[in-house]
Coordinates of C-alpha atoms in Angstrom, one line a residue:
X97 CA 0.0 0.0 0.0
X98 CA 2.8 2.7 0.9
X99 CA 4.9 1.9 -2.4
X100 CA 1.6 2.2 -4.2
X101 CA 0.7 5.4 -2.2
X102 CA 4.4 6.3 -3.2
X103 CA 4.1 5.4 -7.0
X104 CA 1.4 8.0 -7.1
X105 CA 3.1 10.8 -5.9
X106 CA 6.0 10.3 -8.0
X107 CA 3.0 9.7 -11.1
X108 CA 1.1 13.4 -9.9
X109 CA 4.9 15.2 -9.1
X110 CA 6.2 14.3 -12.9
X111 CA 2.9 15.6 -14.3
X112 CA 3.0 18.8 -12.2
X113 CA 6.5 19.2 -13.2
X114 CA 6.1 18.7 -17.0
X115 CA 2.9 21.1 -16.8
X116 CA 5.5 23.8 -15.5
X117 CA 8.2 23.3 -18.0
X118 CA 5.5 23.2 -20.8
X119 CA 4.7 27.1 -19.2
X120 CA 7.7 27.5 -19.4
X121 CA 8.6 26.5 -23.1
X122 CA 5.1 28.4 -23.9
X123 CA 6.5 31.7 -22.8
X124 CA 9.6 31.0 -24.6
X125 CA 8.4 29.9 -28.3
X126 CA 6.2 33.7 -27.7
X127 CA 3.2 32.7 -26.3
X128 CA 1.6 35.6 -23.5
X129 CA -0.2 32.5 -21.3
X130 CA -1.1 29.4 -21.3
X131 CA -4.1 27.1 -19.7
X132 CA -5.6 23.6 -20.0
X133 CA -9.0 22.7 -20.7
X134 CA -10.7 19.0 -21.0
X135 CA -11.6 18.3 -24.3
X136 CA -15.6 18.9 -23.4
X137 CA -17.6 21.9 -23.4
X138 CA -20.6 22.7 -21.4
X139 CA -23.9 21.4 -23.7
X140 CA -25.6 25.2 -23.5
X141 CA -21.9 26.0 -25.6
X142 CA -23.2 23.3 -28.2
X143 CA -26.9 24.7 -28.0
X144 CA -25.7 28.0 -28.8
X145 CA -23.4 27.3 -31.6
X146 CA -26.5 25.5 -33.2
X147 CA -28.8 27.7 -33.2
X148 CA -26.6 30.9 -34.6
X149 CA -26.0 28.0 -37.9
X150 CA -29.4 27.3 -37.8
X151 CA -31.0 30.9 -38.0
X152 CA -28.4 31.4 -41.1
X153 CA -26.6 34.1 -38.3
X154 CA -23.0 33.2 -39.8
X155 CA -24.3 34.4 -43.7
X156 CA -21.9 33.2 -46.2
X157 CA -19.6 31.7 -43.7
X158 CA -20.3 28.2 -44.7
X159 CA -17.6 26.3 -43.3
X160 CA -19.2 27.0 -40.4
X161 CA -22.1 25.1 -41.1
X162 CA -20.2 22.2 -42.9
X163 CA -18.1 21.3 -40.3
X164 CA -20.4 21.8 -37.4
X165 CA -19.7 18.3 -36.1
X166 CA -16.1 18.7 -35.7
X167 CA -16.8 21.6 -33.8
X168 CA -19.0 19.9 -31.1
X169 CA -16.7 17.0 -30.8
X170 CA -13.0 17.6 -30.4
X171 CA -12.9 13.9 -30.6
X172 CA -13.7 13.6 -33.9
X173 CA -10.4 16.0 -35.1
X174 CA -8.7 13.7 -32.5
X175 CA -10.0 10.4 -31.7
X176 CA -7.3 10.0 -28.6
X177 CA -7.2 14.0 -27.1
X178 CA -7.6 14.1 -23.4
X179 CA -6.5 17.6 -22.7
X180 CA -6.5 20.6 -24.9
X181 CA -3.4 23.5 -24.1
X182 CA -4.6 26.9 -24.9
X183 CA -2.7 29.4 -25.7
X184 CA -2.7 33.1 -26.0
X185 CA -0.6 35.9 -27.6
X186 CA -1.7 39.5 -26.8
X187 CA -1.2 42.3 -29.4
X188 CA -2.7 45.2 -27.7
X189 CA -2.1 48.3 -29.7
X190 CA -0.6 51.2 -28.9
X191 CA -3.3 53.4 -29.8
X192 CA -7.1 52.9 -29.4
X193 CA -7.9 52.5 -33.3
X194 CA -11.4 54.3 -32.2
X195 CA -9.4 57.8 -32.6
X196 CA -9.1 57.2 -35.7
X197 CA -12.6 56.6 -37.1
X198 CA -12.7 60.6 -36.9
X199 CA -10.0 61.2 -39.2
X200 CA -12.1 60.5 -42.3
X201 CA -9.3 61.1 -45.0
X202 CA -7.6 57.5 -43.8
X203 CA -8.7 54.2 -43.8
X204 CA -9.0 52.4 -40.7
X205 CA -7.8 48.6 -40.8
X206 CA -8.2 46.0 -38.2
X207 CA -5.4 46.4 -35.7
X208 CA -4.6 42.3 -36.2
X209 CA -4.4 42.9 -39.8
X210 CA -1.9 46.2 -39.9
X211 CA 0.8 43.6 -39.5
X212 CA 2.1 40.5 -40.8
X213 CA -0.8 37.7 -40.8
X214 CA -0.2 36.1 -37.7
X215 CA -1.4 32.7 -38.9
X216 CA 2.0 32.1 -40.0
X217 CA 4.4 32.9 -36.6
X218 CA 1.6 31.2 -34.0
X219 CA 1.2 28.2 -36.4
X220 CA 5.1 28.3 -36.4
X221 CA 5.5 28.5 -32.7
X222 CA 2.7 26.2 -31.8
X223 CA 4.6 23.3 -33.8
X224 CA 7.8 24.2 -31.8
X225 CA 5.9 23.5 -28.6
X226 CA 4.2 20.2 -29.6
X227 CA 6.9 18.9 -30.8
X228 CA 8.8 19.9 -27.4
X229 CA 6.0 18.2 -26.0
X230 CA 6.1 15.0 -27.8
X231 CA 10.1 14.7 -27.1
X232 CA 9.7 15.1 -23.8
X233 CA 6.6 13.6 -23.0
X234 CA 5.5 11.6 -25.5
X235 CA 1.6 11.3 -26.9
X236 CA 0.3 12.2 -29.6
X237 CA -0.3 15.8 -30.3
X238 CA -2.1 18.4 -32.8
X239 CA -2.1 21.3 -33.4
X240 CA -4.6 24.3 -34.4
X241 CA -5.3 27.6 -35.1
X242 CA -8.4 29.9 -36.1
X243 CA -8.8 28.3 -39.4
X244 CA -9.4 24.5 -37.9
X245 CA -13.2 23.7 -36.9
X246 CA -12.6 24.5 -33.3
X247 CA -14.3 26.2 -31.2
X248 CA -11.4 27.7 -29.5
X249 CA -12.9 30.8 -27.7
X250 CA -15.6 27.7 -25.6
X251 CA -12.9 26.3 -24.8
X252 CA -10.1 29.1 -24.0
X253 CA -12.9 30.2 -21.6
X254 CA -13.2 26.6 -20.2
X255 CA -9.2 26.7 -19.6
X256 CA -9.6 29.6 -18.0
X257 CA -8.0 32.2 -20.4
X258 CA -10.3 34.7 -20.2
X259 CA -14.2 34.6 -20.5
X260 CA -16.4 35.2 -23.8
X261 CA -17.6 38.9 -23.5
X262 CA -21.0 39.7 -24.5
X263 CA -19.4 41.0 -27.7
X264 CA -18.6 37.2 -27.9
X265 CA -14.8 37.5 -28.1
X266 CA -12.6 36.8 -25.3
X267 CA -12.2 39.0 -22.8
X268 CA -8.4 38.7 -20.5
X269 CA -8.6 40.1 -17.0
X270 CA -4.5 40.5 -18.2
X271 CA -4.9 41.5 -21.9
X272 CA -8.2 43.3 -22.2
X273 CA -9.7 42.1 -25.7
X274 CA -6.4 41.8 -27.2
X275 CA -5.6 37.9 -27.7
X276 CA -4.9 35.7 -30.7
X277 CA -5.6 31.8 -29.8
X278 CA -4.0 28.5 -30.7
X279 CA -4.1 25.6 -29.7
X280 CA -2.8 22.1 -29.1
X281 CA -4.5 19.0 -28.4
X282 CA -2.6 16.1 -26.8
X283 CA -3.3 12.6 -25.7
X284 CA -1.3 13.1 -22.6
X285 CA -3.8 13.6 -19.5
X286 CA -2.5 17.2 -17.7
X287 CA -4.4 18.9 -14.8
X288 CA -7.1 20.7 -15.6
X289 CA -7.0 24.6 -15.4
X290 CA -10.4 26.5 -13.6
X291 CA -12.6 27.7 -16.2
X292 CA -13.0 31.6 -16.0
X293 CA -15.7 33.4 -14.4
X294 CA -17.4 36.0 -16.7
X295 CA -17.0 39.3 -15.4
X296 CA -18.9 41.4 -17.7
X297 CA -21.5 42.3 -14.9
X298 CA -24.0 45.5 -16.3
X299 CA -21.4 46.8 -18.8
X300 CA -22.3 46.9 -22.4
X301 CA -20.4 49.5 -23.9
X302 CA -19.1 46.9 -26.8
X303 CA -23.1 46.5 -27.7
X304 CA -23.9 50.1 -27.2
X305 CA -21.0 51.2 -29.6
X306 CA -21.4 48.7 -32.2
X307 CA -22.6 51.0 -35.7
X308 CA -24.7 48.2 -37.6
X309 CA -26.9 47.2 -34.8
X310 CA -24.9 43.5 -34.8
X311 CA -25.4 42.2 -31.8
X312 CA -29.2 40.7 -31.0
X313 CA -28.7 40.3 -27.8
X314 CA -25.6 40.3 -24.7
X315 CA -23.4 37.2 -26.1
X316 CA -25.3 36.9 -29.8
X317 CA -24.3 38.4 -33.1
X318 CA -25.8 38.5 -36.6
X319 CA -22.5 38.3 -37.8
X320 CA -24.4 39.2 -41.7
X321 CA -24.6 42.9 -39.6
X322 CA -21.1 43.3 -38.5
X323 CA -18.6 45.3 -40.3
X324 CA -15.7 43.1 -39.8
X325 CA -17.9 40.3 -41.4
X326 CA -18.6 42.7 -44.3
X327 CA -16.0 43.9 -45.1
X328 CA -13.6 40.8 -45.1
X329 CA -15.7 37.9 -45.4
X330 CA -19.0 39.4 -47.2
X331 CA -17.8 38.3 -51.4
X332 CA -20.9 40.5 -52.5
X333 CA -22.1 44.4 -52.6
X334 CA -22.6 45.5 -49.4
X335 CA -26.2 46.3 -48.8
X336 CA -27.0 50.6 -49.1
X337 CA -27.6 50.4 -45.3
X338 CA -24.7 49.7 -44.1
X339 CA -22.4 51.6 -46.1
X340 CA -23.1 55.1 -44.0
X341 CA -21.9 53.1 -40.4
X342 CA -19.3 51.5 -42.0
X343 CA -17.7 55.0 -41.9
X344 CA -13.6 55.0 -42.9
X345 CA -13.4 51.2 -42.1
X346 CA -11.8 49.8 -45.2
X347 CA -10.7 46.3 -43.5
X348 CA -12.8 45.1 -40.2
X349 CA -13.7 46.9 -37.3
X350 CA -12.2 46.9 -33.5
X351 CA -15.0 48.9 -31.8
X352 CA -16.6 46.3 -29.4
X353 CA -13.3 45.4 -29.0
X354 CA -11.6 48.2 -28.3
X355 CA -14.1 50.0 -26.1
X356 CA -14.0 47.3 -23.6
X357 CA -12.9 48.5 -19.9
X358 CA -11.2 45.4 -19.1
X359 CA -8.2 47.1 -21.6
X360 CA -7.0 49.1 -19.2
X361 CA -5.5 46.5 -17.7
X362 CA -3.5 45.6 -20.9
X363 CA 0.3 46.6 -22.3
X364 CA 1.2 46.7 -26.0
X365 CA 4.1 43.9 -26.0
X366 CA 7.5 45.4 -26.0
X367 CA 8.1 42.9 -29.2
X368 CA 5.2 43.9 -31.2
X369 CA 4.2 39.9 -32.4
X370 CA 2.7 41.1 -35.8
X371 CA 5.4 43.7 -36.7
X372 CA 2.5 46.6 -37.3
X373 CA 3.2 49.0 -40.2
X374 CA 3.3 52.4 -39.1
X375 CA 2.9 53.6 -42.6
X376 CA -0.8 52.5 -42.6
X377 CA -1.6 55.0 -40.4
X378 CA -0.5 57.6 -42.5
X379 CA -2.0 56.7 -45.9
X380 CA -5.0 58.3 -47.3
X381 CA -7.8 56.6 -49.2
X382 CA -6.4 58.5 -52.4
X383 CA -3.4 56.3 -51.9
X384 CA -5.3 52.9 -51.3
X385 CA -7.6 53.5 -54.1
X386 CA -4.8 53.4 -56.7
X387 CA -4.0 50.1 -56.1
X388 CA -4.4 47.9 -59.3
X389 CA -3.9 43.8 -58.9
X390 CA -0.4 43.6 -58.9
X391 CA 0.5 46.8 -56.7
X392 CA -2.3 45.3 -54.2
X393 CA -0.8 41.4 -53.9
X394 CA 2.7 43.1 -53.6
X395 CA 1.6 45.8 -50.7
X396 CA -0.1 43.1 -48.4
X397 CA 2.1 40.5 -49.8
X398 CA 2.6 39.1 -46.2
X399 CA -1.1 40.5 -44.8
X400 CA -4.0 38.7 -44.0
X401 CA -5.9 41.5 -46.5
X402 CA -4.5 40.0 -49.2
X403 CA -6.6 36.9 -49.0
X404 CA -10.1 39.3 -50.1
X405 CA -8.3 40.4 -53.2
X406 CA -8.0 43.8 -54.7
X407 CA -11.8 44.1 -55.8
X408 CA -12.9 43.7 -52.2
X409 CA -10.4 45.7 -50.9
X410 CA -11.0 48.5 -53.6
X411 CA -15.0 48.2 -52.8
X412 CA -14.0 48.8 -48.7
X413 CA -12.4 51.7 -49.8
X414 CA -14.9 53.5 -52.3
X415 CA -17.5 53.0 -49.3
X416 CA -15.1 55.3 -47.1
X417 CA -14.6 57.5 -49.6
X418 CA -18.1 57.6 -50.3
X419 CA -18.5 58.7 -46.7
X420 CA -15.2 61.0 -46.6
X421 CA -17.1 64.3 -47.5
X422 CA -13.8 64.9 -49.5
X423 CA -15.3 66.2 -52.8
X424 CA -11.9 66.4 -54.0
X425 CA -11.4 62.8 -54.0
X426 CA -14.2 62.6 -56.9
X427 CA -10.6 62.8 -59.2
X428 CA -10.0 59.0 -58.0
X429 CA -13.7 58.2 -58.2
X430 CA -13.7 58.5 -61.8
X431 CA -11.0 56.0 -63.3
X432 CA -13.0 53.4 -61.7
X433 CA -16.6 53.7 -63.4
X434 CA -14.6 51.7 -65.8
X435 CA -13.4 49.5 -63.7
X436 CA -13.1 45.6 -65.3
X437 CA -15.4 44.6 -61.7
X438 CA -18.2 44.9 -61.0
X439 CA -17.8 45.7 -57.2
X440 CA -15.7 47.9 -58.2
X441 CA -17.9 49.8 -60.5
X442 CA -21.0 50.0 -58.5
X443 CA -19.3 51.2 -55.3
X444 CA -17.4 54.0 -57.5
X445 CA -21.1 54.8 -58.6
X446 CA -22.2 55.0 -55.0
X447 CA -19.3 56.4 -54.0
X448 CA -19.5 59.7 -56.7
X449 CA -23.4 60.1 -55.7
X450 CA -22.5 61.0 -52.2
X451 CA -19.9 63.3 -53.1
X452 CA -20.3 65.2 -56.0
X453 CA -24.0 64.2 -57.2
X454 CA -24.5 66.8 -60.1
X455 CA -21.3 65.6 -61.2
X456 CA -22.3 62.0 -60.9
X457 CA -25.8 62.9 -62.8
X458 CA -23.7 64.7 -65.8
X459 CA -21.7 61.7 -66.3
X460 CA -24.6 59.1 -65.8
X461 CA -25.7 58.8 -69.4
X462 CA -22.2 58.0 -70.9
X463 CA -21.7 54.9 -68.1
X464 CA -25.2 53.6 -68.1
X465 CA -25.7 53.4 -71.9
X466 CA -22.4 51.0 -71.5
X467 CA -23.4 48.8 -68.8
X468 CA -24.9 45.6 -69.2
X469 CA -24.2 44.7 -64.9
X470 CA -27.7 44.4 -63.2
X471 CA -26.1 45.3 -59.5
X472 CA -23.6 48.4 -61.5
X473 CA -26.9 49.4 -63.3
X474 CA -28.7 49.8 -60.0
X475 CA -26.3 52.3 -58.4
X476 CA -26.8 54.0 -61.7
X477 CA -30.9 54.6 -61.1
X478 CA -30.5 55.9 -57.9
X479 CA -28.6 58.8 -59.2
X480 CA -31.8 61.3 -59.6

């Protein structure tokens, strides 16, 4: 009985020991913190996730929807996972992007996206600490980041990284709303962290602020509403009524995010994980909408906006200029109500109407006579 009493403690002392050096190793390789969940969630996180696919709430995010399954069982991305290591890297800015939504000349991009996409240095890093793990430890081991089917903020709040805000992103007593996630899951059985507490209490500035109305209630979003959803992930033209809130957002939005209190309590990193350009706060939308194809894939060459393509990009940016008041930008309107897309053409359209509309009107007859584009032709009849 004592040497089995005594085989136990030597069992719990190596696994408390490893958890500390794999802390260790996490901090190293760049990661902020680091907690472990079980591989479960809570069935109302399930319930939830169903019924946002089911009232069509994620709009043309399909892989959503087609790999639901793999997101309510972990199991089923890894038949042997018994604990999942989360892990966080905060990129708190060093400015609240919200000052800028004023300045009306300049685009305002996502503060994760100003900087090289971080897919490839957490995917990089989280391979360097499974395979630590598995040379040390042994198991088996996967890893994953935003683009698997897992639902990482359930289960970042379930390791207790920080709790999901009623702007449903993760909120960080350390990091404010700050954090990219990864993720590894392992065969190897650790101790459980204590699932965090959500400490939101009356607040609700991040619903209050929000400029399309997205959120239907504390904790739900109609993400077909939200401007970060529009503006990276929406392929189409984006509906008249949003295009006044979108304001001088040409890629995303941080609002909910950055209005959070809980930010305070949060430090820009000394090494800046994403490498942010400075120069993208000092370009104008006259510089962004110059971009052809080739300029555009060589500018964000490294940039997670290069994966919506130039005509995307181009339609962000005619909406901001659209709401600029900057009649003297109708010189850079004009090139593109020739422009080879459609998106392109119909935003310019838009875009000319709201600042110059007599000048729009005068020009109307040679475009429309030429255009054969239902959506382009459209645009066109509401310049009266």
């Amino acid at each position: 009985m004592i040497l089995k009493k005594i085989g136990i403690e030597a069992i719990l002392k190596s696994h408390i020991n490893l958890k500390l050096e794999l802390i260790k190793k996490a901090k190293e390789f760049g990661f902020d913190d680091i907690k472990i969940s079980k591989p479960d969630l809570p069935n109302h996180v399930s319930n939830n996730y169903l019924e946002f696919i089911q009232k069509g709430l994620h709009g043309e995010m399909n892989w959503l929807k087609n790999r639901a399954d793999y997101r309510l069982d972990s199991r089923l991305l890894m038949e042997d996972v018994r604990s999942i290591i989360m892990l966080a890297v905060n990129y708190t800015p060093e400015k609240n992007p919200i000052d800028l939504i004023e300045q009306k000349e300049r685009g305002l991009i996502s503060v994760y996206a100003q900087g090289i996409d971080y897919h490839v240095f957490i995917k990089k890093n989280l391979k360097k600490l499974a395979s630590w793990l598995k040379l040390n430890a042994g198991g088996n081991v996967k890893v994953f980041l935003d683009t698997a089917p897992v639902l990482e903020k359930p289960f970042a709040q379930n390791s207790g990284l920080g709790w999901q805000g009623k702007h449903t992103n993760l909120v960080s007593k350390k990091f404010g709303s700050w954090m990219f996630l990864g993720e590894i899951f392992t065969s190897l059985e650790f101790e459980i962290d204590i699932p965090e507490q959500d400490h939101c209490g009356t607040c609700s500035r991040c619903l209050d602020i929000c400029p399309t109305n997205a959120f239907i209630d504390p904790y739900k979003i109609d993400a077909r509403k939200c401007i970060s959803y529009l503006t990276i992930e929406y392929k189409g033209h984006i509906p008249l009524k949003f295009r006044k809130p979108i304001g001088n957002r040409i890629y995303g939005c941080d609002d909910c995010l950055a209005v959070c209190p809980w930010n305070k309590f949060s430090v820009a990193p000394q090494d800046d994980p994403i490498s942010i350009r400075k120069e993208l706060e000092e370009m104008y939308l006259k510089d962004f909408i110059c971009f052809d194809d080739t300029y555009f894939r060589k500018y964000f060459s490294k940039s997670p906006i290069k994966r919506i393509g130039r005509n995307r990009f181009i339609r962000n940016v005619l909406i901001a200029i659209g709401n600029s008041e900057k009649k003297d930008l109708v010189e850079n309107i004009l090139p593109l109500l020739s422009d080879t897309s459609n998106l392109v053409r119909a935003m310019s359209v838009w875009a000319l109407g709201e600042l110059d509309l007599l000048e729009a009107k005068k020009v109307k007859p040679h475009y429309i006579k030429k255009e054969t584009d239902q959506y382009v032709l459209s645009e066109w009849m509401a310049i009266k």
